[in-house]
XYZ file of C-alpha atoms in Angstrom:
331
model
C 59.453 62.957 -11.060
C 59.736 60.870 -14.199
C 62.238 58.632 -12.509
C 59.853 58.218 -9.597
C 57.015 57.406 -11.973
C 59.163 54.934 -13.861
C 60.140 53.226 -10.619
C 56.487 52.922 -9.641
C 55.609 51.432 -13.041
C 58.496 49.029 -12.772
C 57.449 48.033 -9.262
C 53.846 47.545 -10.428
C 54.947 45.348 -13.311
C 57.154 43.272 -11.057
C 54.382 42.716 -8.492
C 51.530 42.118 -10.964
C 50.181 38.533 -10.820
C 51.316 36.459 -13.760
C 48.985 34.078 -15.558
C 49.118 30.493 -14.225
C 51.411 28.139 -16.043
C 53.577 25.112 -15.640
C 52.596 21.683 -14.365
C 51.249 18.807 -16.398
C 49.008 19.369 -19.372
C 45.427 18.121 -19.284
C 45.281 14.448 -20.286
C 41.626 14.221 -21.372
C 39.501 16.823 -23.057
C 36.076 17.770 -21.720
C 34.417 15.574 -24.345
C 36.583 12.621 -23.382
C 35.826 13.132 -19.698
C 32.097 13.174 -20.477
C 32.495 9.872 -22.336
C 34.304 8.405 -19.337
C 31.484 9.548 -17.060
C 28.918 8.017 -19.438
C 30.611 4.643 -19.011
C 29.824 4.766 -15.288
C 26.264 6.027 -15.842
C 25.632 3.109 -18.226
C 27.163 0.572 -15.830
C 27.201 1.574 -12.157
C 29.348 -1.409 -11.132
C 32.077 -1.002 -13.757
C 35.580 -1.281 -12.278
C 38.309 1.296 -12.748
C 40.461 -1.320 -14.495
C 37.680 -1.880 -17.039
C 37.411 1.865 -17.689
C 41.189 2.015 -18.093
C 41.163 -0.842 -20.619
C 38.356 0.713 -22.666
C 40.065 4.085 -22.805
C 43.346 2.603 -24.016
C 41.696 0.335 -26.599
C 39.401 3.045 -28.016
C 41.181 4.612 -31.012
C 38.210 6.801 -31.919
C 37.111 8.850 -28.916
C 40.361 8.426 -26.990
C 42.819 8.648 -29.886
C 46.371 9.171 -28.684
C 45.667 8.065 -25.080
C 48.123 5.181 -24.677
C 48.153 5.173 -20.867
C 45.982 6.474 -18.069
C 46.352 5.703 -14.372
C 43.608 4.473 -12.084
C 44.132 7.489 -9.839
C 43.477 9.808 -12.778
C 40.224 8.022 -13.583
C 39.181 8.203 -9.926
C 40.027 11.911 -9.780
C 37.916 12.628 -12.896
C 34.960 10.725 -11.446
C 35.248 12.551 -8.138
C 35.376 15.872 -9.947
C 32.050 14.917 -11.546
C 30.484 14.062 -8.142
C 30.796 10.268 -8.439
C 31.426 8.281 -5.252
C 31.758 4.593 -4.401
C 28.582 3.208 -2.757
C 26.726 -0.004 -2.167
C 25.170 -1.434 -5.334
C 21.401 -1.943 -5.280
C 20.275 -5.143 -7.060
C 17.142 -4.828 -9.200
C 15.375 -7.910 -10.666
C 14.889 -7.867 -14.431
C 11.108 -8.278 -14.052
C 10.754 -5.311 -11.743
C 10.123 -2.828 -14.545
C 8.589 -5.122 -17.131
C 5.450 -4.035 -18.982
C 3.391 -6.595 -17.056
C 4.447 -5.219 -13.681
C 4.000 -1.609 -14.802
C 0.428 -2.385 -15.881
C -0.240 -3.961 -12.486
C 1.006 -0.795 -10.764
C -1.309 1.371 -12.870
C -4.300 -0.867 -12.041
C -3.393 -0.854 -8.334
C -3.186 2.951 -8.076
C -6.389 3.403 -10.074
C -8.198 1.017 -7.746
C -6.910 2.898 -4.696
C -8.230 6.156 -6.149
C -11.566 4.477 -6.967
C -11.949 3.292 -3.350
C -11.047 6.722 -1.997
C -13.702 8.280 -4.219
C -16.526 6.203 -2.765
C -19.013 7.933 -0.452
C -18.644 5.173 2.187
C -15.833 5.994 4.661
C -12.913 3.602 4.469
C -9.563 2.927 6.103
C -6.511 1.438 4.397
C -4.767 -1.189 6.544
C -1.319 -2.315 5.411
C -0.332 -5.842 6.476
C 2.873 -7.839 6.104
C 5.101 -10.408 7.828
C 8.806 -10.126 8.719
C 11.339 -12.413 10.391
C 13.587 -11.676 13.365
C 16.469 -13.789 14.698
C 19.056 -13.615 17.477
C 22.197 -13.167 15.359
C 21.159 -10.000 13.542
C 23.521 -7.173 14.429
C 24.995 -4.114 12.773
C 27.563 -5.039 10.113
C 29.761 -1.969 10.503
C 31.555 -0.651 13.576
C 34.621 1.275 14.780
C 37.903 0.392 16.427
C 41.521 1.568 16.520
C 43.388 1.363 13.205
C 44.837 -2.124 12.796
C 42.194 -3.767 15.023
C 39.001 -5.460 13.889
C 35.596 -4.223 15.027
C 34.232 -7.211 16.994
C 30.718 -7.854 18.309
C 29.690 -10.899 20.342
C 26.666 -12.867 19.122
C 25.006 -16.137 20.193
C 26.806 -19.272 19.001
C 23.652 -20.559 17.309
C 21.419 -18.597 15.027
C 18.230 -19.993 16.513
C 14.884 -20.182 14.766
C 13.259 -17.148 13.253
C 10.532 -15.279 15.076
C 7.962 -14.104 12.532
C 6.021 -10.945 13.259
C 2.806 -10.098 11.438
C 1.704 -6.492 11.823
C -0.873 -4.035 10.531
C -0.626 -0.238 10.321
C -2.857 2.583 9.134
C -3.128 6.332 9.577
C -3.842 5.562 13.252
C -0.440 3.918 13.781
C 0.333 0.280 14.592
C -3.069 -1.396 14.866
C -2.271 -5.017 15.623
C 0.727 -7.350 15.809
C 1.302 -11.044 16.409
C 4.616 -12.875 16.907
C 5.128 -16.607 16.392
C 8.118 -18.947 16.404
C 8.815 -20.155 12.872
C 7.183 -19.197 9.578
C 3.661 -17.875 9.060
C 0.903 -19.926 7.433
C -2.782 -19.748 6.581
C -4.106 -20.707 10.015
C -1.899 -18.168 11.777
C -3.001 -15.533 9.279
C -6.661 -16.275 10.008
C -6.000 -15.875 13.732
C -4.280 -12.571 13.010
C -7.241 -11.334 10.939
C -9.626 -12.281 13.762
C -7.531 -10.284 16.208
C -7.374 -7.351 13.800
C -11.156 -7.387 13.340
C -11.735 -7.392 17.086
C -9.270 -4.540 17.574
C -10.870 -2.413 14.841
C -14.364 -2.935 16.265
C -13.077 -1.914 19.698
C -11.620 1.281 18.209
C -14.951 2.043 16.551
C -16.728 1.563 19.876
C -14.371 3.915 21.736
C -14.436 6.704 19.150
C -17.469 8.970 18.554
C -20.211 7.465 16.451
C -19.949 8.012 12.693
C -22.838 8.337 10.227
C -21.735 5.087 8.607
C -19.535 2.249 9.712
C -16.151 2.456 7.946
C -15.037 -0.150 5.471
C -11.584 -1.633 6.052
C -9.325 -2.380 3.074
C -6.417 -4.733 3.789
C -3.447 -4.090 1.500
C -0.789 -6.811 1.317
C 1.507 -8.655 -1.088
C 0.449 -11.649 -3.176
C 2.192 -14.524 -1.355
C 0.444 -17.859 -1.689
C -1.206 -18.092 1.750
C -2.705 -14.610 1.303
C -4.675 -16.142 -1.579
C -5.746 -19.318 0.225
C -9.389 -20.389 -0.006
C -9.853 -20.069 3.760
C -8.613 -16.476 3.606
C -11.023 -15.666 0.772
C -13.834 -17.197 2.806
C -12.863 -15.026 5.784
C -13.319 -11.843 3.746
C -16.608 -13.179 2.356
C -17.890 -13.730 5.898
C -16.692 -10.290 7.035
C -18.249 -7.826 4.564
C -16.762 -4.802 6.336
C -13.332 -6.033 5.237
C -11.865 -6.401 1.751
C -8.352 -6.889 0.435
C -6.131 -5.593 -2.336
C -2.973 -7.282 -3.578
C 0.101 -5.203 -4.238
C 1.717 -5.437 -7.681
C 4.646 -7.808 -8.031
C 8.130 -6.420 -7.339
C 6.615 -3.315 -5.718
C 7.411 -3.354 -1.980
C 7.824 0.431 -2.076
C 4.020 0.698 -2.319
C 3.600 -0.942 1.103
C 4.580 1.502 3.890
C 4.793 -1.319 6.439
C 8.163 -2.237 4.886
C 9.511 0.963 6.454
C 7.945 -0.051 9.765
C 9.806 -3.356 9.851
C 13.084 -1.658 8.935
C 12.776 0.794 11.825
C 11.370 -1.878 14.136
C 14.287 -4.265 13.546
C 16.943 -1.769 14.568
C 14.972 -0.716 17.623
C 14.846 -4.407 18.575
C 18.526 -5.136 17.941
C 19.642 -2.014 19.797
C 18.261 -3.744 22.884
C 20.699 -6.647 22.203
C 18.463 -9.669 22.864
C 20.457 -12.917 23.282
C 17.700 -15.503 23.905
C 14.277 -15.946 22.341
C 12.424 -14.776 25.437
C 14.413 -11.557 25.459
C 13.893 -11.212 21.705
C 10.088 -11.378 22.066
C 10.225 -8.883 24.916
C 12.461 -6.555 22.901
C 10.053 -6.786 19.956
C 7.145 -5.722 22.157
C 9.088 -2.852 23.725
C 10.421 -1.641 20.376
C 6.911 -1.581 18.913
C 5.892 0.954 21.553
C 8.585 3.290 20.191
C 6.853 3.449 16.772
C 4.839 6.671 16.711
C 1.659 7.473 14.807
C 3.464 10.311 13.020
C 6.070 7.847 11.743
C 3.383 5.559 10.301
C 1.658 8.494 8.622
C 4.987 9.604 7.134
C 5.641 6.123 5.707
C 2.179 6.082 4.150
C 2.800 9.491 2.537
C 6.147 8.253 1.230
C 4.531 5.188 -0.375
C 1.855 7.365 -1.990
C 4.624 9.534 -3.415
C 5.297 6.736 -5.927
C 1.746 6.872 -7.341
C 2.444 9.476 -10.070
C 5.417 7.469 -11.309
C 3.343 4.292 -11.336
C 0.608 5.967 -13.405
C 3.264 7.322 -15.791
C 4.742 3.850 -16.308
C 8.158 4.987 -15.108
C 10.978 2.635 -14.191
C 11.326 2.389 -10.411
C 14.617 0.804 -9.438
C 14.754 1.330 -5.682
C 12.395 1.105 -2.736
C 13.479 4.658 -1.922
C 14.099 7.634 -4.162
C 16.903 6.864 -6.613
C 17.880 10.545 -6.699
C 18.187 11.582 -3.083
C 19.042 15.224 -3.769
C 18.183 16.368 -7.324
C 19.634 19.776 -6.482
C 23.197 19.505 -5.055
C 22.527 22.626 -2.969
C 19.778 20.741 -1.121
C 22.006 17.915 0.076
C 21.408 17.213 3.731
C 25.108 16.771 4.411
C 26.184 19.907 2.559
C 28.550 22.174 4.435
C 26.747 25.330 5.544
C 28.564 28.633 5.287
């Protein structure tokens, strides 16, 4: 019986899992890896060769590290959830004190208008250019073969589209060959006024006529004397200028982004087809989409009031909680 017990103990000891061992020792400590990660956080466009050089030359934090491969640096960054992505360029003035103060004043004025007893409607206006050669820059093909797309031999002149949106969707639009100017803007405002009055006539009567607030950027022809006179002669309309370097506060920027790809998916090759594609693509823009873009723009208001740095036109941190990532593997 003892022999049987001894054999079982021996068999158990032979089959028991041994602690892991062998292989290469860890090159960097946890503190050193954190310092390497901090280099990338401080400079998002730093190259692996630059990180390698700094590590080797640093005799304080990386004492004793005489060589480190680029693959090791890449592996450490990947372990810490760093990935290569397109760099987003931010002007130096974008988060200056002057611009931050303008954002605070803009949001406070919006809140002041919304607190008035007179009903109002915010109308967001902007201009954007379209041309025939715009296509997607990335595609697919067999390994070793280029992804090729055929485009017109000549770029052609830009087609400028001026549009206005509100909570009721796309209100008015006007396309013209070439750039926009003051006279074209006045014609657009006349068309917008007529459209808004027609909407008021169709909808049930309200106790008071609504006041329309045009929100747009501060380009020069938006400030022209003729434009100021137009608002003076149309008391039911007023305008607000967006702060500088703050396109994220204008939801119509999202409209043009979606509109462009809906246009180019129709593959227009001549100007006539481009204008037709622009009209057809506009019909695909839903009221719900416009309302969502307006909510997204208003989501920046708390950060504007807090004087926070805003680097991107979209959220810099897409998924604060890694478990909420949209592309996370389920199960």
